[in-house]
Tab-separated table of C-alpha atoms in Angstrom:
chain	number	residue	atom	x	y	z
A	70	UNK	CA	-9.359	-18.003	-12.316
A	71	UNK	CA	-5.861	-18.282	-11.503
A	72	UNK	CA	-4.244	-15.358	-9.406
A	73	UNK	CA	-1.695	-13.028	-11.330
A	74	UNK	CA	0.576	-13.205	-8.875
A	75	UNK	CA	0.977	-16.535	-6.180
A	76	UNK	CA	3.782	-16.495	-3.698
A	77	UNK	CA	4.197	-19.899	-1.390
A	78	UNK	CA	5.601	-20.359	2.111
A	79	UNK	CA	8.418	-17.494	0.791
A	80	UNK	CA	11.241	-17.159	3.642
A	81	UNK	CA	14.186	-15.020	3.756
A	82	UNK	CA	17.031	-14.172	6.135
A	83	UNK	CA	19.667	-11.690	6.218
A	84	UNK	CA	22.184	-12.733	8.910
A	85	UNK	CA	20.020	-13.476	12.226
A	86	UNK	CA	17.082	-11.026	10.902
A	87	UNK	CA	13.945	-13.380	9.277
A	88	UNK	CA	12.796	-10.423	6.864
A	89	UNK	CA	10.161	-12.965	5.451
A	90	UNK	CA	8.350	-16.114	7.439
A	91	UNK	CA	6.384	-18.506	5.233
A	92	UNK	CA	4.986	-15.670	3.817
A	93	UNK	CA	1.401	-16.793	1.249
A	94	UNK	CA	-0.809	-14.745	-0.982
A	95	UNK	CA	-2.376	-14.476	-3.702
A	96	UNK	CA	-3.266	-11.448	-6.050
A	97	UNK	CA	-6.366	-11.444	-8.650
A	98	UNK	CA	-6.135	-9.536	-12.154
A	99	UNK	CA	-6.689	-6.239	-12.982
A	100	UNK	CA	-7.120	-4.696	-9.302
A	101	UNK	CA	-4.803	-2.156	-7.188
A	102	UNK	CA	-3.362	-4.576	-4.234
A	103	UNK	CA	-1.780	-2.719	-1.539
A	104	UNK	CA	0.732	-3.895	0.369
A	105	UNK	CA	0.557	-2.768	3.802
A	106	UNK	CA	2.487	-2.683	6.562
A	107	UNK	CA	4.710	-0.551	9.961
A	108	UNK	CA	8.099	-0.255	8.151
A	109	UNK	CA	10.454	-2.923	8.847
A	110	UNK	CA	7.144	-5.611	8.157
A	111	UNK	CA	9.355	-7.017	5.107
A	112	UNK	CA	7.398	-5.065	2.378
A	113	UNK	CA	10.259	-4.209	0.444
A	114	UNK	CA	11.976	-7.885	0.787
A	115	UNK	CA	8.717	-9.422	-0.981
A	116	UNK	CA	8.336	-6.677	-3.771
A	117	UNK	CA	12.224	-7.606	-4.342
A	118	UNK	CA	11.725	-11.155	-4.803
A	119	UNK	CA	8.314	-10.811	-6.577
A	120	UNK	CA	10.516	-8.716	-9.463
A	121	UNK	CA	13.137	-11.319	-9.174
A	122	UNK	CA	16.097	-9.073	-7.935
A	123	UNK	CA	16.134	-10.976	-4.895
A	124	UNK	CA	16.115	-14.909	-4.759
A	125	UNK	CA	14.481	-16.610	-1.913
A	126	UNK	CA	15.887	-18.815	0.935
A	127	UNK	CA	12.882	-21.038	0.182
A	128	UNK	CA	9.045	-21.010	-1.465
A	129	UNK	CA	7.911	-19.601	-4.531
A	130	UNK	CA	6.604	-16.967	-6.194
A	131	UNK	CA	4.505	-17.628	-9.808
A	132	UNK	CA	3.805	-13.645	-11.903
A	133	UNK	CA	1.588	-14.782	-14.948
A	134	UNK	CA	2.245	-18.220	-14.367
A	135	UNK	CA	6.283	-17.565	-14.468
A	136	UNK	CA	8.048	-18.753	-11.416
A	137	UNK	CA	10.292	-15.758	-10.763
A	138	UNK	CA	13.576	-16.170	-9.953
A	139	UNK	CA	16.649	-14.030	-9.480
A	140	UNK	CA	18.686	-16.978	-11.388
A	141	UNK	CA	16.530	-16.517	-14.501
A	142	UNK	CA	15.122	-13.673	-16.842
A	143	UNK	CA	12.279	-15.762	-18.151
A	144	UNK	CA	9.795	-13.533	-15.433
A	145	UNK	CA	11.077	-10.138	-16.776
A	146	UNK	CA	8.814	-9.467	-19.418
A	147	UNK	CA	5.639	-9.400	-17.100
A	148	UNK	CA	7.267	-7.326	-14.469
A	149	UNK	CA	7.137	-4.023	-14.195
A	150	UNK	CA	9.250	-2.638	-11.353
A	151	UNK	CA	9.528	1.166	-9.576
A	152	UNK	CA	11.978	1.058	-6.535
A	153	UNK	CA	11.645	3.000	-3.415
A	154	UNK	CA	13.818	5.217	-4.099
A	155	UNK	CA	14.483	5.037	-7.894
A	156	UNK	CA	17.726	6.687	-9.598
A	157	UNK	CA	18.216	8.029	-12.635
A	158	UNK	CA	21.050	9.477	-15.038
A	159	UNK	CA	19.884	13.254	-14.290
A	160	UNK	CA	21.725	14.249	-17.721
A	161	UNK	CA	18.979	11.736	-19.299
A	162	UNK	CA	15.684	13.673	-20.599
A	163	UNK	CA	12.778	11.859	-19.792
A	164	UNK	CA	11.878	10.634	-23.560
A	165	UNK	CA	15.132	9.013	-23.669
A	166	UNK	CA	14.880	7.209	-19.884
A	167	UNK	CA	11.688	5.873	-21.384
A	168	UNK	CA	13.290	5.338	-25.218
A	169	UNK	CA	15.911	3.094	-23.342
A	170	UNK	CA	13.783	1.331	-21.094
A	171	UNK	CA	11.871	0.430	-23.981
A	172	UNK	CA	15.224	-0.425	-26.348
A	173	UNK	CA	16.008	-2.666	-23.084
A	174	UNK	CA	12.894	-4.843	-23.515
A	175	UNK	CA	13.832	-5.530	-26.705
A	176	UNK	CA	11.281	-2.864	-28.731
A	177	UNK	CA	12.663	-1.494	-31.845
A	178	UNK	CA	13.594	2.254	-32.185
A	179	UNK	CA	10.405	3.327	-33.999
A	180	UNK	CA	7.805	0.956	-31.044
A	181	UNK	CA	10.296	2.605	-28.415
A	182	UNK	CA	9.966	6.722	-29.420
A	183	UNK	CA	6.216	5.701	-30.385
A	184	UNK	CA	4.964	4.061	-26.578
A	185	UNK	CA	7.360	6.844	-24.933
A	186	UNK	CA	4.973	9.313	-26.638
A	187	UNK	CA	1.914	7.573	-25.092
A	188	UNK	CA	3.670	7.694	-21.568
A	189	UNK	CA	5.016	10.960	-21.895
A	190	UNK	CA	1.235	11.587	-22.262
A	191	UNK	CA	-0.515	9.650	-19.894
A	192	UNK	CA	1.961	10.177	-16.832
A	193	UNK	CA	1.531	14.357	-17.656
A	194	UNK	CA	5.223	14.694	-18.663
A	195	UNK	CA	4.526	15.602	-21.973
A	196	UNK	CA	5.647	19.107	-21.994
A	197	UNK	CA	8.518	18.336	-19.764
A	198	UNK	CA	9.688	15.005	-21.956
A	199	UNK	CA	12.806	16.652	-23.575
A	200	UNK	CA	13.911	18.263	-20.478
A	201	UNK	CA	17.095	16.620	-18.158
A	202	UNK	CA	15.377	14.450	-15.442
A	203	UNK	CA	17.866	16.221	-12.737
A	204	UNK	CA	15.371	19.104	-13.173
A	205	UNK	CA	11.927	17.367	-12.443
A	206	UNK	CA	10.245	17.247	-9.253
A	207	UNK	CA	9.968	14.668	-6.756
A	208	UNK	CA	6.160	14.055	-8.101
A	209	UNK	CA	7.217	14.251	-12.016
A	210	UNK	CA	10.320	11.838	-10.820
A	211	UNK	CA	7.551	9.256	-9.426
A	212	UNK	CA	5.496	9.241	-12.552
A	213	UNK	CA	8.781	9.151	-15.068
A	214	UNK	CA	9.735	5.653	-12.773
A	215	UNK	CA	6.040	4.822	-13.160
A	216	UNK	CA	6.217	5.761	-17.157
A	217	UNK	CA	9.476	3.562	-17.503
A	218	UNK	CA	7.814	0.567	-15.244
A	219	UNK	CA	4.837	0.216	-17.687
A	220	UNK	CA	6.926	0.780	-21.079
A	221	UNK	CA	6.293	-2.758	-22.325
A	222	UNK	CA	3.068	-3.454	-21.028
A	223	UNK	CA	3.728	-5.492	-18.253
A	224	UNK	CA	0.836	-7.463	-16.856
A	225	UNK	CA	2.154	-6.836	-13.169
A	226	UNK	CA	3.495	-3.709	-11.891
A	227	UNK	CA	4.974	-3.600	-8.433
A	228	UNK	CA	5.781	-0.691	-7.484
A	229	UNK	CA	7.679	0.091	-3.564
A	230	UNK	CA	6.290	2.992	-1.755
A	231	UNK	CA	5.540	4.956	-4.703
A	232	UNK	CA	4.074	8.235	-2.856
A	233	UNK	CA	5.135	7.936	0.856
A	234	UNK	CA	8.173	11.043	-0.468
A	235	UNK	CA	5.466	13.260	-2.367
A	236	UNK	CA	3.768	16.160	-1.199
A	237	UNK	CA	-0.224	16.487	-1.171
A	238	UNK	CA	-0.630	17.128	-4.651
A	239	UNK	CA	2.374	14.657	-6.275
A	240	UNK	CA	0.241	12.134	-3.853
A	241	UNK	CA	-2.659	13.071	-5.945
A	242	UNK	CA	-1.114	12.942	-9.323
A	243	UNK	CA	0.079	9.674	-8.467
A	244	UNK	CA	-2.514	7.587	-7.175
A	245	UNK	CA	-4.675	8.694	-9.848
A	246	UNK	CA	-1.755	7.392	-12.436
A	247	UNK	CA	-1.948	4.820	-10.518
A	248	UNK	CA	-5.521	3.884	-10.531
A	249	UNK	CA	-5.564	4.423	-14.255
A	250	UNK	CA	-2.778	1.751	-15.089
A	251	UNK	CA	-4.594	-1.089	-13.118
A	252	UNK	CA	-7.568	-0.854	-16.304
A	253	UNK	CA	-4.880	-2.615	-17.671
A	254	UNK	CA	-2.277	-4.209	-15.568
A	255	UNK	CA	-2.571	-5.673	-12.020
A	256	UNK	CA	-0.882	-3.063	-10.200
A	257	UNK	CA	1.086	-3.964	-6.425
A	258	UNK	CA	2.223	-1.285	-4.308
A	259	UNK	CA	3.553	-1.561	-0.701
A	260	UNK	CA	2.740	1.471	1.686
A	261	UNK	CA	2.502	2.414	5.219
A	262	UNK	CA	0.221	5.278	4.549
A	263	UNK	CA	-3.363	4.044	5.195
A	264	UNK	CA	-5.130	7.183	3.723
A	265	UNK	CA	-3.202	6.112	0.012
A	266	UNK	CA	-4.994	2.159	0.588
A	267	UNK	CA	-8.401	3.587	0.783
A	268	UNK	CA	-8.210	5.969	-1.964
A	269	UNK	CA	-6.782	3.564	-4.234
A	270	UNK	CA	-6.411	-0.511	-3.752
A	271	UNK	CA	-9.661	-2.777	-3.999
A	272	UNK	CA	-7.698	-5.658	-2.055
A	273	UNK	CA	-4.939	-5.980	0.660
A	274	UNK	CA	-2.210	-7.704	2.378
A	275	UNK	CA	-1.223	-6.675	5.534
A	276	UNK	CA	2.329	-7.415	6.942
A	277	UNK	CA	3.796	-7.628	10.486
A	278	UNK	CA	7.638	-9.021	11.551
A	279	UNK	CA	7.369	-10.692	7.789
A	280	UNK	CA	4.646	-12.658	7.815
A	281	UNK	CA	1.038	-11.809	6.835
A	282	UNK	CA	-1.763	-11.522	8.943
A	283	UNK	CA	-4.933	-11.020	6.741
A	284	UNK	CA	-5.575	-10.631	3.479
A	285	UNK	CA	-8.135	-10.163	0.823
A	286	UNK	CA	-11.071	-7.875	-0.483
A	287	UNK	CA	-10.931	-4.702	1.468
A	288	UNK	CA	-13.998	-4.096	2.300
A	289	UNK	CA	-14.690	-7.999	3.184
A	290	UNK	CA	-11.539	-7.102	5.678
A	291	UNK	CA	-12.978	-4.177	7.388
A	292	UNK	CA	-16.506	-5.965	8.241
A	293	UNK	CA	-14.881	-9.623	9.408
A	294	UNK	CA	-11.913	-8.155	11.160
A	295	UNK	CA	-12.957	-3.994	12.458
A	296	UNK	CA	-15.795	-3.711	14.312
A	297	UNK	CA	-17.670	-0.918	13.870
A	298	UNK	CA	-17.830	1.444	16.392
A	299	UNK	CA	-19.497	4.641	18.372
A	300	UNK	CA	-18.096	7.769	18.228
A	301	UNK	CA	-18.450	9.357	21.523
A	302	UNK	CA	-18.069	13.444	21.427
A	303	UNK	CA	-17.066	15.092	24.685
A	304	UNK	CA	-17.246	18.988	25.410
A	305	UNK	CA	-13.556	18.808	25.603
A	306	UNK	CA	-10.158	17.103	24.817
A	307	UNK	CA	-9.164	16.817	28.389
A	308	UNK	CA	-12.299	15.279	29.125
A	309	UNK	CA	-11.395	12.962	26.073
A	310	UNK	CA	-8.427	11.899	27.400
A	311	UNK	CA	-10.086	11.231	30.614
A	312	UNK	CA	-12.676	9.158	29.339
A	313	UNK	CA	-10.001	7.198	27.271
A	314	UNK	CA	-7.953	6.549	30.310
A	315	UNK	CA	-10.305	4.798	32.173
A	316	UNK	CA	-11.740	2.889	29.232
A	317	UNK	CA	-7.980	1.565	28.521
A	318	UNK	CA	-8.323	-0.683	31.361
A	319	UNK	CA	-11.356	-2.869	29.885
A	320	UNK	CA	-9.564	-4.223	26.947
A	321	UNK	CA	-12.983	-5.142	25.015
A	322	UNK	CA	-14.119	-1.479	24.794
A	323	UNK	CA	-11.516	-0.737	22.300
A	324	UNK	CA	-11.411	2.552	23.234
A	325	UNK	CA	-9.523	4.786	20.834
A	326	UNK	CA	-8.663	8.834	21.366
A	327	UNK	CA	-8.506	11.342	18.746
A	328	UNK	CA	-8.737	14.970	19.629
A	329	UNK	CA	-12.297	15.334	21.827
A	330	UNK	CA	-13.366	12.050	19.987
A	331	UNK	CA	-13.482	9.045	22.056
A	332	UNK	CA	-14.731	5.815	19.700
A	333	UNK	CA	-15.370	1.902	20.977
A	334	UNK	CA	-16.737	-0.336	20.391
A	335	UNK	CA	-20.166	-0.518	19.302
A	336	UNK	CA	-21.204	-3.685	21.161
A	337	UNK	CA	-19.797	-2.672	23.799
A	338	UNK	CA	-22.112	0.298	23.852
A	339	UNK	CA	-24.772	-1.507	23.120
A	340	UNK	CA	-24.029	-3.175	26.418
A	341	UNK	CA	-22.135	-1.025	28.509
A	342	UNK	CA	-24.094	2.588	27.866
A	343	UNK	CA	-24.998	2.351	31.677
A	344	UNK	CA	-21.648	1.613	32.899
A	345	UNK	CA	-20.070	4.726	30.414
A	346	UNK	CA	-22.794	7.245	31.223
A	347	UNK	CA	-21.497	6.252	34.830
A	348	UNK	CA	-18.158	6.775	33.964
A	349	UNK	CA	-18.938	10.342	32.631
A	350	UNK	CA	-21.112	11.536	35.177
A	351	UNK	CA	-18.729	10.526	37.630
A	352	UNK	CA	-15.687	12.162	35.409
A	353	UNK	CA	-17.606	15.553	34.712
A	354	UNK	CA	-17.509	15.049	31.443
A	355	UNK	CA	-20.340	16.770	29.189
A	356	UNK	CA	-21.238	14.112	26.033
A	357	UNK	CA	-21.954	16.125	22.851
A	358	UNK	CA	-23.016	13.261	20.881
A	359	UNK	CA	-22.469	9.567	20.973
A	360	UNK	CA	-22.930	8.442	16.754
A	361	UNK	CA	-22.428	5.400	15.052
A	362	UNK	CA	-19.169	5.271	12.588
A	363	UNK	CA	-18.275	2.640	10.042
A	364	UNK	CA	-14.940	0.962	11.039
A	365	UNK	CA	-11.966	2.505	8.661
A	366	UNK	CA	-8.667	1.235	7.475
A	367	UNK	CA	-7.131	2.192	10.677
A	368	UNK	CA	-8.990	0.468	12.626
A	369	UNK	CA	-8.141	-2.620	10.957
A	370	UNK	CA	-4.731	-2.088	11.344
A	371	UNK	CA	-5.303	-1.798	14.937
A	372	UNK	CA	-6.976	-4.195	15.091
A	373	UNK	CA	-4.895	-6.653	13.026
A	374	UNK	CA	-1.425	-5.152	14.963
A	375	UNK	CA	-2.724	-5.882	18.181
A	376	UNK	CA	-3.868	-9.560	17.301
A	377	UNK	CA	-0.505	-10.643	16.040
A	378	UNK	CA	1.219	-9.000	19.208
């Protein structure tokens, strides 16, 4: 099956800045792909020549099998598109942002009111649909742009950073939107947030200085590129830290603090438990528990950071 969405050897430049280098994926139907990257990776240069706001230096990038470009329009009507930072009239209500949007796409007045309904709906906005958008929240703002990126049923829907601005709950109410639109569309969404990629995307890109260094199935990610590891417990965080600062000098134990947690490697433990047991003895350090711990999103991104270096 062909991907939804195929980008090729896609460069761009701004002055003496290469926001993009030969960048190549691919994204299968019907899935949340997250787009994932330290900001400044070039996550927001792709998204904007994947909608076709932004034209390419070179390559190409095929939605539906429509090469996008920002020279044409013949892409648009596969696209849906939520900026980073998405404006709106605030004197607007939210029915008629999505009315418009609609109107725009070239749905008559009666298909238009009707699908802005179902939105208005869907996204949880019903009861706040004929009130001015300057008056919604940063979390009822979010699903609106979502609302207005879906309006005519696009069959990709990329949207930038969609819930790095939100507090804990307009997180939630998003990435469960989210999740719900990709039953039907193929849904892209760039983030740096690594907690919002678990909860939500099945597959991912990952980004560094514009280029991408792994991609794929998630979970086919974690297990060929994050080891898994041991979670070492010590009696204390200074005894932690300890621990972790004498383990940063053998770069194979990938030895990573967090609070009284120390976690490597778990070959290396398998290998090395005489050689840390010496280290803690000699340290003073009291081990609570050493336990085995599958290898999470973060470590990946370690991982993945470190390699391409």
């Amino acid at each position: 099956m062909s991907p939804v969405i195929g980008c090729r050897d896609v460069r761009k430049r701004f002055g003496d800045v290469q926001a993009l280098d030969s960048l190549s994926f691919d994204v299968p139907e019907r899935c949340v792909y997250g787009f994932l990257g330290p900001n400044g990776a070039g996550k927001t240069t792709a998204i904007r020549i994947m909608a076709g706001l932004l034209q390419a230096d070179e390559g190409t990038c095929d939605v539906s099998g429509v090469r996008v470009s920002a020279r044409s329009t013949r892409h648009q009507v596969h696209i849906g598109y939520l900026a980073q930072e998405p404006r709106y009239y605030g004197w607007l209500t939210g029915r008629e942002l999505l009315i418009m949007s609609g109107r725009l796409f070239g749905m008559t007045s009666t298909e238009s009111s009707t699908r802005a309904q179902e939105l208005l709906e869907q996204t949880g906005l019903d009861r706040a649909g004929d009130r001015r958008i300057e008056g919604y929240s940063g979390g009822m703002q979010q699903r609106l742009g979502i609302g207005q990126a879906i309006m005519h049923r696009p069959a990709v829907v990329l949207l930038d950073e969609p819930v790095s601005a939100l507090d804990p709950v307009g997180r939630r109410e998003v990435l469960s939107l989210i999740s719900e639109i990709a039953r039907e569309s193929t849904v892209l969404m760039s983030t740096h947030i690594l907690a919002d990629v678990e909860r939500v995307c099945s597959h991912i890109a990952v980004m560094r200085s514009g280029r991408i260094v792994a991609s794929g199935e998630r979970d086919s990610l974690l297990q060929a590129y994050a080891p898994a590891q041991m979670a070492l417990t010590c009696s204390t965080v200074e005894g932690a830290g300890r621990l972790a600062s004498v383990l940063a000098k053998d770069p194979e134990a990938l030895a990573r603090q967090d609070g009284s947690e120390v976690s490597v490697d778990a070959s290396y433990w398998d290998h090395h438990q005489y050689v840390l047991m010496a280290h803690l003895q000699r340290l003073g350090i009291t081990l609570v528990s050493a336990i085995p711990r599958r290898a999470s999103l973060e470590d990946l991104f370690m991982h993945l950071m470190k390699e391409a270096a």
